[in-house]
Tab-separated table of C-alpha atoms in Angstrom:
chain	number	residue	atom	x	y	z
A	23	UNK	CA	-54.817	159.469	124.323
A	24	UNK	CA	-53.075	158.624	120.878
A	25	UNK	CA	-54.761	157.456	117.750
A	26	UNK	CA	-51.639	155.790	116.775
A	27	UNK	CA	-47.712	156.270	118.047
A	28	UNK	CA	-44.976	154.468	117.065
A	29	UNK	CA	-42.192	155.472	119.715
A	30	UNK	CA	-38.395	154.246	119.947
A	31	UNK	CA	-38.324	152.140	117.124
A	32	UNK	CA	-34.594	151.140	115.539
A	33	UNK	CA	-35.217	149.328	112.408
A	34	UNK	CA	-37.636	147.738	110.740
A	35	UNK	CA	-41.235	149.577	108.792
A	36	UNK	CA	-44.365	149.926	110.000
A	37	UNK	CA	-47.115	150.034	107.511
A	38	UNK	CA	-50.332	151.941	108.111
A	39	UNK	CA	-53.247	150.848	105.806
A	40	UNK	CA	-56.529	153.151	105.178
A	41	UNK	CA	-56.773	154.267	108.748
A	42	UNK	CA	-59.225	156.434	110.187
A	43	UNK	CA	-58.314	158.107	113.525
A	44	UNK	CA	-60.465	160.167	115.892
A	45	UNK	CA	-59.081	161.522	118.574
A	46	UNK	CA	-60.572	164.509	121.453
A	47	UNK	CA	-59.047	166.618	123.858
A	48	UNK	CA	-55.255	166.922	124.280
A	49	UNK	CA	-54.402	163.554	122.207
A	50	UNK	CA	-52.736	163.257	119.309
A	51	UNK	CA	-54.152	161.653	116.493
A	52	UNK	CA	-50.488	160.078	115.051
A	53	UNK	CA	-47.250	160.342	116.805
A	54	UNK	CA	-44.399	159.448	115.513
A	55	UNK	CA	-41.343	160.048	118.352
A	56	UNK	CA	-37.785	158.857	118.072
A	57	UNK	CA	-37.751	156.302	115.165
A	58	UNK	CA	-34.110	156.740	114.024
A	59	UNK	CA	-33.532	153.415	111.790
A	60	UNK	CA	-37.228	153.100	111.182
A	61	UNK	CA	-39.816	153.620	108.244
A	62	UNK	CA	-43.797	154.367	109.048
A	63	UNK	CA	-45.364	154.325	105.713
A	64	UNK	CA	-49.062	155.551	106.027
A	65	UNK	CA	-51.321	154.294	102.396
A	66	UNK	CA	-54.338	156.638	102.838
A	67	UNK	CA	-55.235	157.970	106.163
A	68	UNK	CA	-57.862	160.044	107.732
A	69	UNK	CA	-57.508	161.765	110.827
A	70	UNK	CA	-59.516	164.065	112.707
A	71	UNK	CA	-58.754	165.642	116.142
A	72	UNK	CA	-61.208	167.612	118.354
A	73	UNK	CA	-60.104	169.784	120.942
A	74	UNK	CA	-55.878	171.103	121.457
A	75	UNK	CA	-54.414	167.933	120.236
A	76	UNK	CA	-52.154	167.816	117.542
A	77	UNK	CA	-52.938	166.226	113.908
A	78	UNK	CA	-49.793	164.401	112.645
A	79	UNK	CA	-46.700	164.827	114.828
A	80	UNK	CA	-43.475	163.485	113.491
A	81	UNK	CA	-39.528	163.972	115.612
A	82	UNK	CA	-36.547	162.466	116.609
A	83	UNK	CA	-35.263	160.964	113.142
A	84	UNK	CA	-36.967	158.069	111.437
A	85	UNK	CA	-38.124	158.074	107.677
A	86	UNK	CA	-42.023	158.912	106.571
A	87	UNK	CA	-43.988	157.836	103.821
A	88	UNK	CA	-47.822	159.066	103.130
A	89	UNK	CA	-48.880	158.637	100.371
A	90	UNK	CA	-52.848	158.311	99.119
A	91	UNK	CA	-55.169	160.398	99.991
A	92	UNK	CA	-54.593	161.925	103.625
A	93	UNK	CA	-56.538	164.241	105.365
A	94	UNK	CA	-56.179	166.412	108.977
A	95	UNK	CA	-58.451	167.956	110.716
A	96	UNK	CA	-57.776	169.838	113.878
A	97	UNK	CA	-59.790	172.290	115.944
A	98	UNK	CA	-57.324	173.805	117.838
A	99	UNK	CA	-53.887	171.895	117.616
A	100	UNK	CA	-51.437	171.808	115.011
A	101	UNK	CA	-52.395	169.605	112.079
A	102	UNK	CA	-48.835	168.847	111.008
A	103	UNK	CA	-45.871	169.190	112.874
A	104	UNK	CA	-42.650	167.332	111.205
A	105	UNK	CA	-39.199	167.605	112.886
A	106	UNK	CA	-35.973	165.481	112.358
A	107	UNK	CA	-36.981	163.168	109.564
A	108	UNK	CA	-37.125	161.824	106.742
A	109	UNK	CA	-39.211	162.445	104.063
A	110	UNK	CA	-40.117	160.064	100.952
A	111	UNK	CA	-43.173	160.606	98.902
A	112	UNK	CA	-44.771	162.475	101.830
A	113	UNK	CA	-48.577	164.200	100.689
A	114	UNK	CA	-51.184	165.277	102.575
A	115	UNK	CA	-54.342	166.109	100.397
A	116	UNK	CA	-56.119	168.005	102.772
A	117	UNK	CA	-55.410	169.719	106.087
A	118	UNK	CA	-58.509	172.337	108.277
A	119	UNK	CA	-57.088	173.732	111.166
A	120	UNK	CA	-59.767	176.468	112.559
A	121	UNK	CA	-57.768	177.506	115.786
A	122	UNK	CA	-54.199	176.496	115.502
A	123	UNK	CA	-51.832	179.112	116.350
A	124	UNK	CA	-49.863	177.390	113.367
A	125	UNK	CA	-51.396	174.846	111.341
A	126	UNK	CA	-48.070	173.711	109.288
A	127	UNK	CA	-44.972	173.257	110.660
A	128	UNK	CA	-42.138	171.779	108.750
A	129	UNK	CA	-38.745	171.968	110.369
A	130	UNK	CA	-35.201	170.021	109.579
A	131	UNK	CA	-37.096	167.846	107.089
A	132	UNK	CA	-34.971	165.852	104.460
A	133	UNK	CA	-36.489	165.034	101.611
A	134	UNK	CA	-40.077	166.030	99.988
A	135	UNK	CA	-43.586	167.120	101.993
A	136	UNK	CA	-46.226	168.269	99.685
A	137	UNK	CA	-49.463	169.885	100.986
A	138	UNK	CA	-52.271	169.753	98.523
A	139	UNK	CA	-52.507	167.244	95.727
A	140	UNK	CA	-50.148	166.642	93.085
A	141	UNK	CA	-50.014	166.041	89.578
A	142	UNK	CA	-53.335	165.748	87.645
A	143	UNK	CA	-55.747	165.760	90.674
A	144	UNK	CA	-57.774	168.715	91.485
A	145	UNK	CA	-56.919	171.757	93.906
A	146	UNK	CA	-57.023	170.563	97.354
A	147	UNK	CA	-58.133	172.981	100.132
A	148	UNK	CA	-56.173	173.942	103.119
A	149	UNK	CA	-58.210	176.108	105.565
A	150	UNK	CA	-56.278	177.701	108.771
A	151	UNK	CA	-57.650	179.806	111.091
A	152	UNK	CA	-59.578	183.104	110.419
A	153	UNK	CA	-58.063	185.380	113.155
A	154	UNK	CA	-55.135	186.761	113.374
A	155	UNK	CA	-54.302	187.552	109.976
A	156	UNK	CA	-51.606	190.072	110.719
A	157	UNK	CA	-49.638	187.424	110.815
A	158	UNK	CA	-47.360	185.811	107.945
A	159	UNK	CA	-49.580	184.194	105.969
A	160	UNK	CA	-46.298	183.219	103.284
A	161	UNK	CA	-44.289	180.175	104.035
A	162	UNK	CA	-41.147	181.329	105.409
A	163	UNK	CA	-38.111	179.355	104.423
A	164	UNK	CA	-34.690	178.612	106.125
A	165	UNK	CA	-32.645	175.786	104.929
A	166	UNK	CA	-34.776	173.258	104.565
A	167	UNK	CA	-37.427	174.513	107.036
A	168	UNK	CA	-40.896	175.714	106.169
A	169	UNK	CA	-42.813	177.193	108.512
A	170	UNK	CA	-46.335	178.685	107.494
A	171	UNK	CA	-48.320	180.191	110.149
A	172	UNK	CA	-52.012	181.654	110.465
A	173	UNK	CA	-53.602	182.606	106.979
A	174	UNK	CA	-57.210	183.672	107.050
A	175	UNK	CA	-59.943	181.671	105.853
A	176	UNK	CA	-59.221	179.105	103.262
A	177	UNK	CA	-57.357	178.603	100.037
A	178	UNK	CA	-56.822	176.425	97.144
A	179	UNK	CA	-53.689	175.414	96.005
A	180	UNK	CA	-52.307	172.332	93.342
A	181	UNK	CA	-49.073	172.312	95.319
A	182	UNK	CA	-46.820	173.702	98.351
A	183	UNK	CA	-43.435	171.879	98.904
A	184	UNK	CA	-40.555	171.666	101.181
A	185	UNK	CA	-38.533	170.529	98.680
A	186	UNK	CA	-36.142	172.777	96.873
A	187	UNK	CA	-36.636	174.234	93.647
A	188	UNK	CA	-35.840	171.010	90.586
A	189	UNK	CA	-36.500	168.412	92.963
C-alpha cells in the first residue's frame, strides 16, 4: 500500500506534520496524484521504502511544500519523482537509493527543489546506486527539467537545484 496519498484534491492544503512513513514491497511511501488547486505542505518527514516502491511521488498539478528536515530512503524504487507541480520551498536533506534505475527525477517542475541542505547546515549525503556507472552521473537539464540518473556510490553536496541560475 501507500504511506500517505492525497489524490484528486481541488482546493484547499493539506498539512503533513513530522511524519514517519515505512512502507515494503511495491507501495509508495507518499503519493501525491492530481491535486490541481491544492497545497500539501510536508514540516519534516521521514520516509523509508523497502522493496520497488517509490519514495516521494508527486503529478498531475498541485503545489508542494517540504520543508524541515526530510529524508528518502529507497531500495530499489525511485526516491523522488516530481511531475506537473508546483514547487515552493521544496528540500529534501537526504535521499539513499541503492538500486534505483534513477534515484532523482525532476520533470515540468515550477518553482524551486533543492536536494541537500541549504544555507548554513552541513553537507548532506545523497547515495544512488553503485552499478552502472556508465551512465550520466551529471544532472541533465531541459527547460525546467532535471533529470539525474545512476551515479556510483555516494556524494556530498551543500546544494543541487532545479531552479534557474539567480533564483
Amino acid at each position: 500500500g501507500t504511506g500517505i496519498l492525497a489524490q484528486n484534491n481541488t482546493g484547499g492544503t493539506n498539512v503533513y506534520n513530522n511524519s514517519d512513513v515505512n512502507v515494503s514491497g511495491a507501495g509508495t511511501g507518499v503519493n501525491l496524484v492530481n491535486n490541481t488547486g491544492a497545497t500539501n505542505t510536508f514540516n519534516t518527514i521521514d520516509i523509508d521504502v523497502t522493496g520497488t516502491g517509490a519514495g516521494f511521488a508527486a503529478s498531475g498539478g498541485g503545489t508542494l511544500a517540504a520543508t524541515g528536515t526530510n529524508t528518502v530512503t529507497t531500495t530499489t524504487g525511485t526516491a523522488i519523482n516530481l511531475n506537473g507541480i508546483t514547487s515552493t520551498a521544496t528540500t529534501f536533506s537526504e535521499v539513499d537509493t541503492t538500486g534505483a534505475a534513477n534515484a532523482v527525477i525532476i520533470d515540468n517542475v515550477t518553482g524551486p527543489v533543492t536536494i541537500g541542505s541549504t544555507g548554513a547546515d552541513p553537507p548532506r549525503t545523497i547515495c544512488m546506486p553503485a552499478r552502472a556507472a556508465s551512465r550520466s552521473a551529471a544532472p541533465r537539464q531541459n527547460g525546467s527539467s532535471t533529470r539525474v540518473k545512476r551515479s556510483p556510490g555516494c556524494m556530498r553536496t551543500a546544494r543541487m537545484s532545479s531552479a534557474p541560475a539567480g533564483t
